[in-house]
Amino acid sequence: MYAFGKMMRRLIAEHDTSQAAICRATGIGKQNMSVLCKGETRFPSIHVCKKIADYFGMTLDELWALLEEEGE
């Protein structure tokens, strides 16, 4: 499992949201979100990362800092 999945699960829990809510708000597909949250992909596209960062009200730099905390 890649650290991106751990980070996503952490953000979802901390913000009391769901994969479905993120998909609706960002336009990221359900299957793609599932792959991200399971940690089956190492690095999603910058476009997807930007949508995720925007959803959680952070910059890409802040998102990457969280990813580093997860050990990637």
Coordinates of C-alpha atoms in Angstrom, one line a residue:
M1 CA 0.0 0.0 0.0
Y2 CA 1.3 3.4 -0.9
A3 CA 1.3 6.4 1.5
F4 CA -1.2 8.4 -0.6
G5 CA -3.9 6.0 0.4
K6 CA -3.1 6.3 4.1
M7 CA -3.1 10.1 3.7
M8 CA -6.5 10.1 2.0
R9 CA -8.1 7.9 4.7
R10 CA -6.6 10.2 7.3
L11 CA -8.0 13.3 5.6
I12 CA -11.4 11.7 5.2
A13 CA -11.6 10.7 8.9
E14 CA -10.3 14.1 10.1
H15 CA -12.8 16.0 8.0
D16 CA -15.7 13.7 8.7
T17 CA -16.4 13.3 5.0
S18 CA -16.7 10.3 2.6
Q19 CA -15.2 9.2 -0.7
A20 CA -18.6 9.8 -2.3
A21 CA -18.8 13.4 -1.0
I22 CA -15.3 14.1 -2.4
C23 CA -16.3 12.5 -5.8
R24 CA -19.4 14.7 -6.0
A25 CA -17.6 17.9 -5.1
T26 CA -14.5 17.3 -7.3
G27 CA -15.7 15.3 -10.2
I28 CA -13.2 12.5 -9.5
G29 CA -14.6 9.2 -10.5
K30 CA -15.7 6.7 -7.8
Q31 CA -13.4 4.0 -9.1
N32 CA -10.4 6.4 -9.2
M33 CA -11.2 7.6 -5.7
S34 CA -11.4 4.0 -4.5
V35 CA -8.0 3.2 -6.0
L36 CA -6.5 6.3 -4.3
C37 CA -8.0 5.5 -0.9
K38 CA -6.9 1.9 -1.1
G39 CA -3.3 3.0 -1.7
E40 CA -3.1 1.2 -5.1
T41 CA -1.5 4.1 -6.8
R42 CA 1.7 5.8 -5.8
F43 CA 1.2 9.2 -7.2
P44 CA -2.1 10.4 -8.8
S45 CA -2.0 13.1 -11.5
I46 CA -1.3 16.7 -10.4
H47 CA -4.8 17.5 -11.7
V48 CA -6.3 15.0 -9.2
C49 CA -4.0 16.2 -6.4
K50 CA -5.1 19.8 -7.0
K51 CA -8.8 18.8 -6.8
I52 CA -8.1 17.0 -3.5
A53 CA -6.2 19.8 -2.1
D54 CA -8.9 22.3 -3.0
Y55 CA -11.6 20.1 -1.5
F56 CA -9.7 20.0 1.8
G57 CA -8.9 23.7 1.7
M58 CA -5.2 23.3 1.4
T59 CA -2.4 24.0 -1.1
L60 CA -0.5 21.4 -3.0
D61 CA 2.5 22.1 -0.8
E62 CA 0.4 21.3 2.3
L63 CA -0.9 18.1 0.7
W64 CA 2.6 17.0 -0.1
A65 CA 3.7 17.7 3.5
L66 CA 1.0 15.4 4.7
L67 CA 2.1 12.8 2.2
E68 CA 5.6 13.0 3.6
E69 CA 4.3 12.5 7.1
E70 CA 2.8 9.2 5.9
G71 CA 6.2 8.0 4.9
E72 CA 6.3 8.2 1.1

